[in-house]
Amino acid sequence: MKIIGLTPLYDVAENRLFMLRKYIELIERNGAYAVILPFNPDMKFLEEIVDRLDGIVFTGGLDVAPSYYGEDKILECGISSNIRDELEFNLMDICYQKDIPTLGICRGLQIMNVYLGGTLYQDLKKQKTFPSFIPKTNHTTIWFTRLRITECSKKNSATNFM
């Protein structure tokens, strides 16, 4: 069976790691073992761990620190964790170099985007004006204006993840 690593979620206020059971259940339901990765950003340590995995899921959670995409933090930006950012950018570096399949969920997609040179809005309401025809709801509305894929690897496609 394949082994899929999960980046741990981190509660800054409580200084604790945790994992959503749903992530583990979905991986197991698809015939793989789920392993929660240690909270250690050391590259040598991470390389040894990654060499034993068949893929990594970058989970959701805190905001990515704006310094990673060349911006100063604005007041409206959410909480971030320097150690989690360092851990996940180091993991991305290893996965990218070794062509390890990855899947990003929410924050995980933001990590991938920034790692590959993209930027983020720190606060959509403060930094982006949306067309008036988008309905106003209590839910966050994501509006994609452009999507450009510049490089793709069959090994890393979502259908070949597990």
Short mmCIF file of C-alpha atoms in Angstrom, two decimals:
data_model
loop_
_atom_site.label_atom_id
_atom_site.label_comp_id
_atom_site.label_asym_id
_atom_site.label_seq_id
_atom_site.Cartn_x
_atom_site.Cartn_y
_atom_site.Cartn_z
CA MET A 1 0.00 0.00 0.00
CA LYS A 2 1.07 3.56 -0.64
CA ILE A 3 2.01 5.88 2.21
CA ILE A 4 0.81 9.50 2.06
CA GLY A 5 2.22 12.16 4.38
CA LEU A 6 0.01 14.89 5.81
CA THR A 7 1.38 18.23 6.98
CA PRO A 8 0.17 18.83 10.55
CA LEU A 9 -2.21 21.65 11.38
CA TYR A 10 -0.96 24.05 14.04
CA ASP A 11 -2.83 26.04 16.68
CA VAL A 12 -0.63 29.06 17.48
CA ALA A 13 -2.57 30.12 20.57
CA GLU A 14 -2.42 26.65 22.13
CA ASN A 15 1.00 25.74 20.67
CA ARG A 16 -0.32 22.35 19.60
CA LEU A 17 -0.44 20.19 16.50
CA PHE A 18 -3.58 18.44 15.31
CA MET A 19 -5.12 16.68 12.32
CA LEU A 20 -8.62 16.59 10.89
CA ARG A 21 -9.91 13.02 10.91
CA LYS A 22 -11.53 13.55 7.49
CA TYR A 23 -8.09 13.89 5.79
CA ILE A 24 -6.98 10.55 7.22
CA GLU A 25 -10.27 8.82 6.39
CA LEU A 26 -10.19 9.98 2.75
CA ILE A 27 -6.66 8.73 2.23
CA GLU A 28 -7.43 5.39 3.88
CA ARG A 29 -10.69 5.04 1.94
CA ASN A 30 -8.62 5.32 -1.24
CA GLY A 31 -6.32 2.46 -0.30
CA ALA A 32 -3.31 4.21 1.25
CA TYR A 33 -1.86 4.72 4.70
CA ALA A 34 -1.95 8.26 6.12
CA VAL A 35 1.01 9.48 8.15
CA ILE A 36 1.07 12.81 10.00
CA LEU A 37 4.43 14.42 9.37
CA PRO A 38 6.60 15.66 12.25
CA PHE A 39 6.79 19.40 12.92
CA ASN A 40 10.49 19.66 12.08
CA PRO A 41 11.67 21.93 9.23
CA ASP A 42 15.22 20.47 9.06
CA MET A 43 15.96 19.66 5.39
CA LYS A 44 18.05 16.52 6.02
CA PHE A 45 15.39 15.15 8.37
CA LEU A 46 12.61 15.94 5.88
CA GLU A 47 14.48 14.30 2.99
CA GLU A 48 14.74 11.06 4.95
CA ILE A 49 11.01 11.15 5.68
CA VAL A 50 9.97 12.08 2.13
CA ASP A 51 12.05 9.23 0.67
CA ARG A 52 9.68 6.83 2.45
CA LEU A 53 6.47 8.44 1.14
CA ASP A 54 4.49 8.05 -2.07
CA GLY A 55 2.98 11.55 -1.85
CA ILE A 56 2.26 14.48 0.43
CA VAL A 57 -0.95 16.35 1.21
CA PHE A 58 -0.34 19.98 2.19
CA THR A 59 -3.29 20.65 4.50
CA GLY A 60 -5.29 23.80 5.21
CA GLY A 61 -4.80 26.17 8.09
CA LEU A 62 -3.14 29.47 8.91
CA ASP A 63 -2.22 32.21 6.44
CA VAL A 64 1.10 32.08 4.62
CA ALA A 65 3.37 34.86 5.91
CA PRO A 66 3.40 37.69 3.32
CA SER A 67 7.20 37.93 3.54
CA TYR A 68 7.35 34.70 1.51
CA TYR A 69 5.78 36.48 -1.46
CA GLY A 70 7.61 39.77 -0.99
CA GLU A 71 4.99 41.82 0.85
CA ASP A 72 4.72 43.52 4.22
CA LYS A 73 1.94 42.19 6.41
CA ILE A 74 -1.18 44.37 6.48
CA LEU A 75 -3.40 44.75 9.54
CA GLU A 76 -6.19 42.62 8.04
CA CYS A 77 -3.92 39.63 7.34
CA GLY A 78 -4.61 36.57 9.46
CA ILE A 79 -2.31 34.68 11.80
CA SER A 80 0.66 32.82 10.36
CA SER A 81 3.28 30.45 11.78
CA ASN A 82 6.92 30.90 10.82
CA ILE A 83 7.84 27.33 11.68
CA ARG A 84 4.94 25.85 9.70
CA ASP A 85 5.80 28.07 6.72
CA GLU A 86 9.44 26.98 6.90
CA LEU A 87 8.44 23.31 7.22
CA GLU A 88 6.11 23.42 4.23
CA PHE A 89 8.39 25.45 1.95
CA ASN A 90 11.22 23.02 2.73
CA LEU A 91 8.88 20.11 1.96
CA MET A 92 7.84 21.77 -1.31
CA ASP A 93 11.48 22.18 -2.25
CA ILE A 94 12.15 18.48 -1.66
CA CYS A 95 8.96 17.38 -3.45
CA TYR A 96 9.69 19.61 -6.42
CA GLN A 97 13.29 18.40 -6.73
CA LYS A 98 12.36 14.72 -6.34
CA ASP A 99 9.13 14.91 -8.37
CA ILE A 100 7.03 13.66 -5.43
CA PRO A 101 3.25 13.83 -6.00
CA THR A 102 1.61 16.58 -3.95
CA LEU A 103 -1.92 17.70 -3.23
CA GLY A 104 -2.74 21.09 -1.72
CA ILE A 105 -5.89 21.83 0.26
CA CYS A 106 -6.66 25.51 0.86
CA ARG A 107 -3.49 26.80 2.57
CA GLY A 108 -1.65 23.93 0.85
CA LEU A 109 -2.54 25.39 -2.55
CA GLN A 110 -1.37 28.79 -1.34
CA ILE A 111 1.99 27.28 -0.31
CA MET A 112 2.36 25.72 -3.77
CA ASN A 113 1.40 28.97 -5.48
CA VAL A 114 3.91 31.04 -3.50
CA TYR A 115 6.64 28.39 -3.83
CA LEU A 116 6.29 28.58 -7.62
CA GLY A 117 6.56 32.38 -7.59
CA GLY A 118 2.93 33.44 -7.15
CA THR A 119 1.46 35.96 -4.75
CA LEU A 120 -1.66 36.09 -2.60
CA TYR A 121 -4.21 38.60 -1.44
CA GLN A 122 -3.75 38.97 2.30
CA ASP A 123 -7.37 40.11 2.66
CA LEU A 124 -9.79 39.89 -0.28
CA LYS A 125 -12.19 42.51 1.06
CA LYS A 126 -9.37 45.02 1.56
CA GLN A 127 -7.31 44.32 -1.55
CA LYS A 128 -9.69 43.23 -4.32
CA THR A 129 -12.79 44.76 -5.86
CA PHE A 130 -15.21 42.24 -7.29
CA PRO A 131 -17.74 42.84 -10.07
CA SER A 132 -21.14 43.89 -8.79
CA PHE A 133 -22.84 40.84 -10.30
CA ILE A 134 -21.17 38.48 -7.81
CA PRO A 135 -23.80 37.76 -5.14
CA LYS A 136 -23.00 38.94 -1.63
CA THR A 137 -23.21 36.06 0.83
CA ASN A 138 -21.86 35.18 4.23
CA HIS A 139 -19.51 32.73 2.53
CA THR A 140 -16.19 33.65 0.98
CA THR A 141 -16.53 33.93 -2.79
CA ILE A 142 -13.48 33.08 -4.83
CA TRP A 143 -13.37 34.72 -8.23
CA PHE A 144 -10.86 33.37 -10.73
CA THR A 145 -10.01 35.80 -13.52
CA ARG A 146 -7.18 33.80 -15.10
CA LEU A 147 -5.60 30.40 -14.74
CA ARG A 148 -2.45 29.55 -16.63
CA ILE A 149 -0.71 26.20 -16.30
CA THR A 150 2.85 26.45 -17.52
CA GLU A 151 4.21 23.02 -16.63
CA CYS A 152 2.61 19.69 -15.87
CA SER A 153 3.93 16.27 -14.98
CA LYS A 154 1.81 13.15 -15.47
CA LYS A 155 3.36 11.71 -12.31
CA ASN A 156 2.09 14.67 -10.29
CA SER A 157 -1.41 14.87 -11.72
CA ALA A 158 -4.29 14.53 -9.28
CA THR A 159 -5.51 11.33 -10.97
CA ASN A 160 -2.15 9.63 -10.37
CA PHE A 161 -1.79 10.81 -6.79
CA MET A 162 -2.75 7.53 -5.14
#
